[in-house]
Amino acid sequence: MTGIRCRAVLFDLDGVLVDSTPAVARVWAGWAHEHGFDPGEVVKKAHGRPSFTTIRELLPNADHAAENREVERREIADVEGVVPLPGAMELLQALPLDRWAIVTSCTRALAAVRIGAAGLPKPKTNGHLDRCAAWQAGP
């Protein structure tokens, strides 16, 4: 095993610590159906990207902020099947809580819901830039 020495660790959330694929697929499939898009194509396009980007691309003349709030509301409400990825819990439990943070394109509220749904510990952080400064590390 290779050892790594560092002051802190930054993790992405979805696809690194948490699998939210079933919930994301349900939310975006429903949204796509309501807007007359092919659900399968929208789900492929949306997963792993900021929702605002997907909405703006698919509905260029819509109220993007309102659509984004609705997608986020649905994602916060749907946590069925949101699970920790293999090894995520063990890894996070092996690290001091004040030495890791989650950096993600989803909102703080959605991240908190997914972390809780997956049963992962919550990092002690006020955001990755604040933590980087405290750790004297670059973003």
Backbone as ProteinMPNN parsed JSONL, in Angstrom:
{"seq_chain_A": "MTGIRCRAVLFDLDGVLVDSTPAVARVWAGWAHEHGFDPGEVVKKAHGRPSFTTIRELLPNADHAAENREVERREIADVEGVVPLPGAMELLQALPLDRWAIVTSCTRALAAVRIGAAGLPKPKTNGHLDRCAAWQAGP", "coords_chain_A": {"N_chain_A": [[0.835, -1.179, 0.0], [0.512, 2.22, -0.776], [1.641, 5.014, 0.94], [0.315, 8.203, 1.793], [1.082, 11.513, 2.505], [-0.418, 14.285, 3.852], [-1.972, 17.448, 4.652], [-4.685, 17.685, 4.635], [-7.762, 16.48, 3.131], [-9.713, 16.754, 0.216], [-12.885, 15.915, -0.941], [-15.002, 14.97, -3.64], [-18.573, 14.639, -3.815], [-20.938, 13.095, -4.989], [-20.552, 10.068, -6.617], [-18.052, 9.692, -5.617], [-18.036, 9.61, -2.75], [-20.722, 9.059, -2.314], [-23.459, 7.33, -3.799], [-25.887, 8.54, -5.696], [-27.373, 7.943, -7.836], [-29.918, 6.53, -8.434], [-31.894, 8.277, -7.305], [-31.32, 10.727, -8.561], [-31.816, 10.024, -11.217], [-34.591, 9.48, -11.122], [-35.661, 12.013, -10.431], [-34.815, 13.692, -12.571], [-35.914, 12.305, -14.743], [-38.65, 12.601, -14.277], [-38.842, 15.409, -14.439], [-38.051, 15.773, -17.108], [-40.084, 14.439, -18.5], [-42.29, 16.061, -17.842], [-41.62, 18.337, -19.272], [-41.592, 17.55, -21.871], [-39.375, 16.207, -22.913], [-37.101, 13.527, -23.836], [-36.847, 11.229, -21.336], [-34.669, 9.42, -20.784], [-32.521, 10.5, -22.253], [-32.268, 13.017, -21.049], [-31.633, 12.323, -18.409], [-29.111, 11.128, -18.803], [-27.7, 13.376, -19.684], [-27.906, 15.123, -17.519], [-26.857, 13.996, -15.123], [-24.147, 14.345, -12.923], [-23.574, 16.932, -13.54], [-23.957, 20.459, -12.873], [-27.288, 21.299, -12.041], [-28.419, 23.676, -12.956], [-26.979, 24.228, -15.273], [-27.795, 22.18, -17.008], [-30.544, 22.725, -17.186], [-30.55, 25.312, -18.306], [-29.439, 24.737, -20.784], [-31.344, 23.009, -21.932], [-33.782, 24.373, -21.731], [-33.726, 27.18, -22.94], [-35.185, 29.589, -22.828], [-36.536, 29.682, -20.456], [-37.482, 30.348, -16.991], [-34.797, 30.065, -15.423], [-33.802, 30.041, -12.796], [-36.09, 29.491, -11.249], [-36.802, 26.961, -12.262], [-34.519, 25.548, -11.515], [-34.676, 25.717, -8.713], [-36.927, 24.117, -8.318], [-36.064, 21.596, -9.282], [-34.021, 21.134, -7.425], [-35.545, 21.066, -5.058], [-36.984, 18.724, -5.471], [-34.869, 16.892, -5.605], [-33.866, 17.053, -3.007], [-36.03, 16.035, -1.629], [-36.148, 13.4, -2.501], [-34.542, 10.721, -1.53], [-34.356, 8.065, -1.666], [-32.532, 5.168, -2.086], [-30.099, 6.478, -2.045], [-26.883, 5.962, -1.247], [-23.86, 5.145, 0.622], [-20.763, 4.892, -1.114], [-18.787, 1.927, -1.666], [-16.402, 1.535, 0.889], [-16.328, 4.224, 1.543], [-17.365, 5.08, 4.071], [-15.572, 3.86, 5.867], [-13.165, 5.053, 5.112], [-13.662, 7.818, 5.666], [-14.126, 7.676, 8.418], [-11.609, 7.051, 9.28], [-10.236, 9.37, 9.122], [-9.414, 12.503, 10.704], [-12.134, 14.588, 11.671], [-11.838, 17.327, 11.237], [-10.086, 17.529, 9.158], [-10.856, 17.006, 6.595], [-12.914, 17.721, 3.771], [-15.899, 18.278, 1.831], [-16.266, 18.945, -1.515], [-18.397, 20.083, -3.907], [-20.633, 20.379, -6.702], [-23.278, 20.546, -6.134], [-25.826, 22.096, -4.058], [-25.341, 23.327, -0.679], [-27.458, 22.528, 0.968], [-28.563, 20.317, -0.425], [-26.323, 18.641, -0.495], [-25.999, 18.15, 2.266], [-28.333, 16.692, 2.803], [-27.933, 14.404, 1.217], [-25.558, 13.385, 2.331], [-26.495, 12.791, 4.887], [-28.534, 10.903, 4.234], [-27.006, 8.842, 3.247], [-25.741, 8.112, 5.519], [-23.257, 9.036, 6.252], [-20.515, 10.59, 8.064], [-20.649, 14.056, 8.968], [-18.651, 16.585, 7.613], [-16.476, 18.806, 9.431], [-16.558, 21.775, 8.496], [-16.447, 24.994, 6.923], [-16.695, 25.337, 4.282], [-14.698, 24.715, 1.37], [-12.689, 26.575, 0.661], [-12.315, 28.133, 2.951], [-11.405, 26.125, 4.681], [-9.072, 25.316, 3.355], [-7.507, 27.589, 3.68], [-7.195, 27.526, 6.443], [-5.779, 25.174, 6.678], [-3.525, 25.898, 5.432], [-3.23, 25.362, 2.749], [-3.472, 25.243, -0.816], [-6.383, 25.947, -2.893]], "CA_chain_A": [[0.0, 0.0, 0.0], [1.251, 3.468, -0.874], [1.255, 6.011, 1.931], [0.182, 9.589, 1.333], [1.156, 12.48, 3.596], [-1.059, 15.546, 3.489], [-2.607, 18.145, 5.774], [-6.127, 17.539, 4.55], [-8.249, 15.829, 1.924], [-10.964, 17.266, -0.334], [-13.611, 14.882, -1.666], [-16.267, 15.232, -4.32], [-19.617, 13.891, -3.108], [-21.581, 12.084, -5.822], [-19.63, 9.279, -7.413], [-16.825, 9.472, -4.847], [-18.461, 9.158, -1.43], [-22.132, 8.703, -2.321], [-24.133, 7.015, -5.063], [-27.241, 9.097, -5.706], [-27.867, 7.711, -9.193], [-31.356, 6.254, -8.555], [-32.681, 9.474, -6.998], [-31.08, 11.706, -9.634], [-32.519, 9.546, -12.411], [-36.044, 9.677, -10.939], [-35.978, 13.442, -10.468], [-34.641, 14.227, -13.918], [-36.875, 11.659, -15.643], [-39.923, 13.288, -14.058], [-38.727, 16.763, -14.985], [-38.006, 15.652, -18.568], [-41.43, 14.078, -18.952], [-43.141, 17.261, -17.711], [-41.223, 19.34, -20.255], [-41.661, 16.986, -23.204], [-38.086, 15.686, -23.361], [-36.864, 12.102, -23.642], [-36.268, 11.082, -19.994], [-33.364, 8.759, -20.808], [-31.509, 11.449, -22.734], [-32.079, 14.068, -20.04], [-30.92, 11.73, -17.269], [-27.7, 11.016, -19.205], [-27.131, 14.715, -19.791], [-27.956, 15.85, -16.25], [-26.1, 13.423, -14.01], [-22.757, 14.77, -12.813], [-23.448, 18.336, -13.947], [-24.859, 21.348, -12.121], [-28.635, 21.284, -12.617], [-28.648, 24.938, -13.653], [-26.379, 24.093, -16.606], [-28.676, 21.33, -17.801], [-31.799, 23.456, -17.415], [-30.282, 26.41, -19.245], [-29.198, 24.151, -22.102], [-32.564, 22.412, -22.473], [-34.867, 25.369, -21.756], [-33.015, 28.46, -22.998], [-36.047, 30.744, -22.579], [-37.291, 29.468, -19.213], [-37.017, 30.972, -15.75], [-33.812, 29.068, -14.997], [-33.708, 29.994, -11.331], [-37.28, 28.804, -10.742], [-36.67, 25.55, -12.631], [-33.453, 24.99, -10.696], [-35.211, 25.547, -7.349], [-37.834, 22.966, -8.326], [-35.254, 20.38, -9.387], [-33.362, 20.925, -6.131], [-36.575, 20.662, -4.094], [-37.26, 17.308, -5.728], [-33.697, 16.097, -5.232], [-33.814, 17.019, -1.546], [-37.129, 15.19, -1.156], [-35.996, 12.015, -2.962], [-33.258, 10.153, -1.112], [-34.432, 6.61, -1.739], [-31.432, 4.588, -2.844], [-28.845, 7.219, -1.87], [-26.081, 5.093, -0.383], [-22.415, 5.401, 0.563], [-20.016, 4.0, -1.992], [-17.95, 1.005, -0.89], [-15.179, 2.061, 1.479], [-16.427, 5.645, 1.901], [-17.529, 5.231, 5.519], [-14.319, 3.472, 6.525], [-12.178, 6.087, 4.82], [-13.962, 9.04, 6.419], [-13.952, 7.409, 9.85], [-10.176, 6.969, 9.555], [-9.665, 10.718, 9.042], [-9.948, 13.469, 11.666], [-13.244, 15.355, 11.082], [-11.441, 18.684, 10.844], [-9.032, 17.442, 8.145], [-11.392, 16.685, 5.281], [-14.084, 18.509, 3.377], [-16.56, 17.857, 0.599], [-16.427, 20.002, -2.513], [-19.379, 19.545, -4.833], [-21.389, 21.4, -7.428], [-24.641, 20.672, -5.596], [-25.93, 23.093, -2.991], [-25.05, 22.871, 0.683], [-28.644, 21.83, 1.474], [-28.653, 19.006, -1.067], [-25.191, 17.847, -0.011], [-26.295, 17.723, 3.64], [-29.36, 15.648, 2.741], [-27.332, 13.183, 0.676], [-24.627, 12.878, 3.341], [-27.329, 12.178, 5.919], [-29.204, 9.719, 3.698], [-25.993, 7.791, 3.11], [-25.239, 7.779, 6.846], [-21.854, 9.422, 6.386], [-20.276, 11.678, 9.011], [-20.616, 15.398, 8.373], [-17.348, 17.225, 7.838], [-16.456, 20.064, 10.188], [-15.978, 22.728, 7.563], [-17.269, 26.115, 6.473], [-16.432, 25.487, 2.851], [-13.336, 24.259, 1.108], [-11.694, 27.657, 0.64], [-12.011, 28.458, 4.343], [-10.597, 25.046, 5.239], [-7.748, 25.384, 2.724], [-6.756, 28.651, 4.337], [-6.848, 27.056, 7.777], [-4.781, 24.124, 6.529], [-2.423, 26.502, 4.692], [-3.132, 24.634, 1.497], [-4.139, 25.927, -1.934], [-7.638, 25.313, -3.292]], "C_chain_A": [[0.882, 1.244, 0.0], [0.746, 4.441, 0.183], [1.215, 7.402, 1.321], [0.23, 10.49, 2.555], [0.536, 13.78, 3.106], [-1.666, 16.164, 4.741], [-4.103, 17.904, 5.817], [-6.496, 16.89, 3.225], [-9.573, 16.473, 1.523], [-11.6, 16.162, -1.169], [-14.762, 15.493, -2.451], [-17.301, 14.362, -3.602], [-20.157, 12.75, -3.973], [-20.554, 11.381, -6.7], [-18.303, 9.022, -6.728], [-17.17, 8.917, -3.469], [-19.863, 8.562, -1.436], [-22.573, 8.312, -3.728], [-25.571, 7.508, -4.944], [-27.939, 8.835, -7.037], [-29.366, 7.415, -9.26], [-32.227, 7.488, -8.316], [-32.536, 10.522, -8.095], [-31.853, 11.303, -10.885], [-34.027, 9.759, -12.286], [-36.424, 11.139, -11.071], [-35.899, 13.979, -11.893], [-35.581, 13.577, -14.926], [-38.248, 12.315, -15.501], [-39.923, 14.681, -14.654], [-38.768, 16.721, -16.509], [-39.39, 15.352, -19.124], [-42.355, 15.297, -18.918], [-42.848, 18.306, -18.777], [-41.156, 18.793, -21.686], [-40.346, 16.489, -23.775], [-38.021, 14.177, -23.148], [-36.183, 11.914, -22.284], [-34.878, 10.446, -19.983], [-32.245, 9.689, -21.242], [-31.225, 12.533, -21.698], [-31.306, 13.526, -18.844], [-29.429, 11.599, -17.593], [-27.013, 12.369, -19.197], [-26.967, 15.364, -18.407], [-27.02, 15.298, -15.175], [-24.636, 13.848, -14.056], [-22.512, 16.207, -13.23], [-24.304, 19.189, -13.015], [-26.223, 21.403, -12.815], [-28.917, 22.551, -13.418], [-28.123, 24.87, -15.093], [-27.284, 23.282, -17.526], [-29.965, 22.06, -18.15], [-31.603, 24.548, -18.456], [-30.086, 25.885, -20.668], [-30.496, 23.637, -22.737], [-33.725, 23.394, -22.609], [-34.265, 26.769, -21.797], [-33.872, 29.675, -22.667], [-36.853, 30.647, -21.29], [-36.764, 30.357, -18.087], [-36.07, 29.958, -15.108], [-33.735, 28.936, -13.485], [-34.89, 29.233, -10.742], [-37.211, 27.304, -11.054], [-35.623, 24.865, -11.765], [-33.924, 24.765, -9.259], [-36.119, 24.323, -7.284], [-37.068, 21.652, -8.43], [-34.575, 20.105, -8.046], [-34.358, 20.478, -5.07], [-36.868, 19.167, -4.241], [-36.08, 16.426, -5.322], [-33.552, 15.996, -3.713], [-34.874, 16.069, -0.988], [-36.927, 13.711, -1.487], [-34.612, 11.493, -2.598], [-33.281, 8.625, -1.141], [-33.303, 6.084, -2.627], [-30.14, 5.376, -2.793], [-28.026, 6.466, -0.822], [-24.614, 5.504, -0.426], [-21.772, 4.429, -0.427], [-19.113, 3.098, -1.146], [-16.656, 1.667, -0.411], [-15.266, 3.5, 1.94], [-16.511, 5.85, 3.409], [-16.216, 4.932, 6.238], [-13.248, 4.536, 6.313], [-12.426, 7.329, 5.657], [-13.784, 8.839, 7.923], [-12.483, 7.328, 10.242], [-9.514, 8.34, 9.572], [-10.223, 11.603, 10.153], [-11.014, 14.343, 10.986], [-12.844, 16.738, 10.603], [-10.365, 18.693, 9.761], [-9.536, 16.974, 6.786], [-12.634, 17.527, 5.044], [-14.647, 17.929, 2.084], [-16.709, 19.073, -0.294], [-17.304, 19.425, -3.627], [-20.095, 20.676, -5.544], [-22.818, 21.509, -6.918], [-24.647, 21.661, -4.434], [-25.608, 22.469, -1.633], [-26.229, 22.062, 1.235], [-28.756, 20.434, 0.877], [-27.517, 18.107, -0.61], [-25.473, 17.31, 1.395], [-27.317, 16.594, 3.656], [-28.75, 14.339, 2.242], [-26.334, 12.564, 1.65], [-25.408, 12.158, 4.429], [-28.001, 10.902, 5.448], [-28.245, 8.542, 3.577], [-25.408, 7.372, 4.455], [-23.778, 8.113, 7.061], [-21.692, 10.507, 7.451], [-20.245, 13.017, 8.272], [-19.274, 16.034, 8.653], [-17.502, 18.49, 8.664], [-15.774, 21.101, 9.32], [-16.972, 23.821, 7.236], [-17.085, 26.343, 4.984], [-14.976, 25.2, 2.577], [-12.318, 25.383, 1.069], [-11.312, 28.085, 2.051], [-11.105, 27.394, 4.962], [-9.196, 25.082, 4.649], [-6.889, 26.45, 3.385], [-6.304, 28.198, 5.718], [-5.757, 25.986, 7.712], [-3.523, 24.643, 5.854], [-2.147, 25.716, 3.403], [-3.859, 25.421, 0.41], [-5.426, 25.225, -2.302], [-7.422, 24.348, -4.447]], "O_chain_A": [[1.888, 1.298, 0.708], [-0.46, 4.66, 0.298], [2.003, 7.724, 0.431], [-0.491, 10.266, 3.528], [0.924, 14.308, 2.064], [-1.85, 15.492, 5.756], [-4.718, 17.915, 6.883], [-5.668, 16.762, 2.323], [-10.443, 16.709, 2.361], [-10.938, 15.546, -2.003], [-15.418, 16.423, -1.982], [-16.936, 13.448, -2.862], [-19.867, 11.581, -3.719], [-19.792, 12.018, -7.426], [-17.506, 8.215, -7.207], [-16.653, 7.874, -3.068], [-20.16, 7.661, -0.652], [-22.12, 8.888, -4.717], [-26.368, 6.957, -4.184], [-28.974, 9.434, -7.33], [-30.045, 8.015, -10.093], [-33.192, 7.716, -9.046], [-33.521, 11.134, -8.508], [-32.473, 12.145, -11.535], [-34.671, 10.175, -13.248], [-37.398, 11.473, -11.747], [-36.822, 14.646, -12.361], [-36.006, 14.234, -15.876], [-38.928, 12.555, -16.498], [-40.89, 15.089, -15.299], [-39.442, 17.539, -17.135], [-39.812, 15.952, -20.113], [-43.113, 15.532, -19.859], [-43.732, 19.078, -19.148], [-40.716, 19.489, -22.6], [-40.209, 16.36, -24.992], [-38.796, 13.618, -22.371], [-35.062, 12.384, -22.09], [-34.001, 10.894, -19.244], [-31.155, 9.672, -20.672], [-30.074, 12.919, -21.496], [-30.418, 14.202, -18.323], [-28.581, 11.919, -16.76], [-25.871, 12.49, -18.752], [-25.991, 16.073, -18.166], [-26.45, 16.066, -14.4], [-23.972, 13.73, -15.086], [-21.367, 16.655, -13.27], [-25.268, 18.694, -12.431], [-26.296, 21.537, -14.036], [-29.586, 22.496, -14.45], [-28.749, 25.394, -16.015], [-27.51, 23.653, -18.678], [-30.419, 22.012, -19.293], [-32.405, 24.686, -19.38], [-30.517, 26.513, -21.635], [-30.716, 23.812, -23.935], [-34.557, 23.254, -23.506], [-34.289, 27.477, -20.79], [-33.333, 30.703, -22.259], [-37.757, 31.451, -21.063], [-35.738, 31.023, -18.224], [-36.499, 29.097, -14.34], [-33.615, 27.828, -12.96], [-34.714, 28.42, -9.835], [-37.528, 26.476, -10.2], [-35.818, 23.73, -11.331], [-33.607, 23.74, -8.655], [-36.085, 23.575, -6.307], [-37.395, 20.692, -7.733], [-34.556, 18.964, -7.584], [-34.048, 19.602, -4.263], [-36.984, 18.445, -3.251], [-36.268, 15.345, -4.764], [-33.154, 14.951, -3.199], [-34.639, 15.384, 0.007], [-37.489, 12.852, -0.807], [-33.63, 11.789, -3.278], [-32.336, 7.974, -0.695], [-33.147, 6.508, -3.772], [-29.164, 4.987, -3.435], [-28.428, 6.352, 0.336], [-24.169, 6.134, -1.385], [-22.199, 3.282, -0.551], [-18.724, 3.468, -0.038], [-15.919, 2.27, -1.191], [-14.38, 3.969, 2.654], [-15.81, 6.697, 3.963], [-15.806, 5.682, 7.124], [-12.511, 4.875, 7.239], [-11.504, 7.843, 6.291], [-13.335, 9.748, 8.62], [-12.144, 7.515, 11.41], [-8.362, 8.468, 9.988], [-11.394, 11.468, 10.51], [-10.819, 14.787, 9.855], [-13.443, 17.269, 9.668], [-9.79, 19.742, 9.47], [-8.745, 16.591, 5.924], [-13.303, 17.977, 5.975], [-13.975, 17.2, 1.355], [-17.221, 20.109, 0.131], [-16.975, 18.394, -4.213], [-20.155, 21.799, -5.043], [-23.508, 22.477, -7.24], [-23.596, 22.014, -3.899], [-25.607, 21.248, -1.473], [-26.032, 21.038, 1.89], [-29.016, 19.471, 1.598], [-27.735, 16.921, -0.362], [-25.21, 16.141, 1.676], [-27.187, 15.647, 4.432], [-29.029, 13.276, 2.799], [-26.275, 11.341, 1.778], [-25.043, 11.059, 4.847], [-28.038, 9.917, 6.184], [-28.63, 7.39, 3.78], [-24.667, 6.392, 4.532], [-23.128, 7.549, 7.941], [-22.628, 11.262, 7.712], [-19.863, 13.091, 7.104], [-18.803, 16.029, 9.79], [-18.531, 19.162, 8.604], [-14.559, 21.286, 9.395], [-18.184, 23.608, 7.267], [-17.305, 27.451, 4.494], [-14.118, 25.409, 3.435], [-11.161, 25.154, 1.423], [-10.146, 28.366, 2.329], [-10.157, 27.717, 5.677], [-8.222, 24.895, 5.377], [-5.698, 26.247, 3.621], [-5.169, 28.453, 6.121], [-4.908, 25.909, 8.6], [-2.549, 23.903, 5.716], [-1.002, 25.453, 3.035], [-4.774, 26.189, 0.711], [-5.564, 24.026, -2.056], [-8.374, 23.722, -4.914]]}, "name": "protein", "num_of_chains": 1, "seq": "MTGIRCRAVLFDLDGVLVDSTPAVARVWAGWAHEHGFDPGEVVKKAHGRPSFTTIRELLPNADHAAENREVERREIADVEGVVPLPGAMELLQALPLDRWAIVTSCTRALAAVRIGAAGLPKPKTNGHLDRCAAWQAGP"}
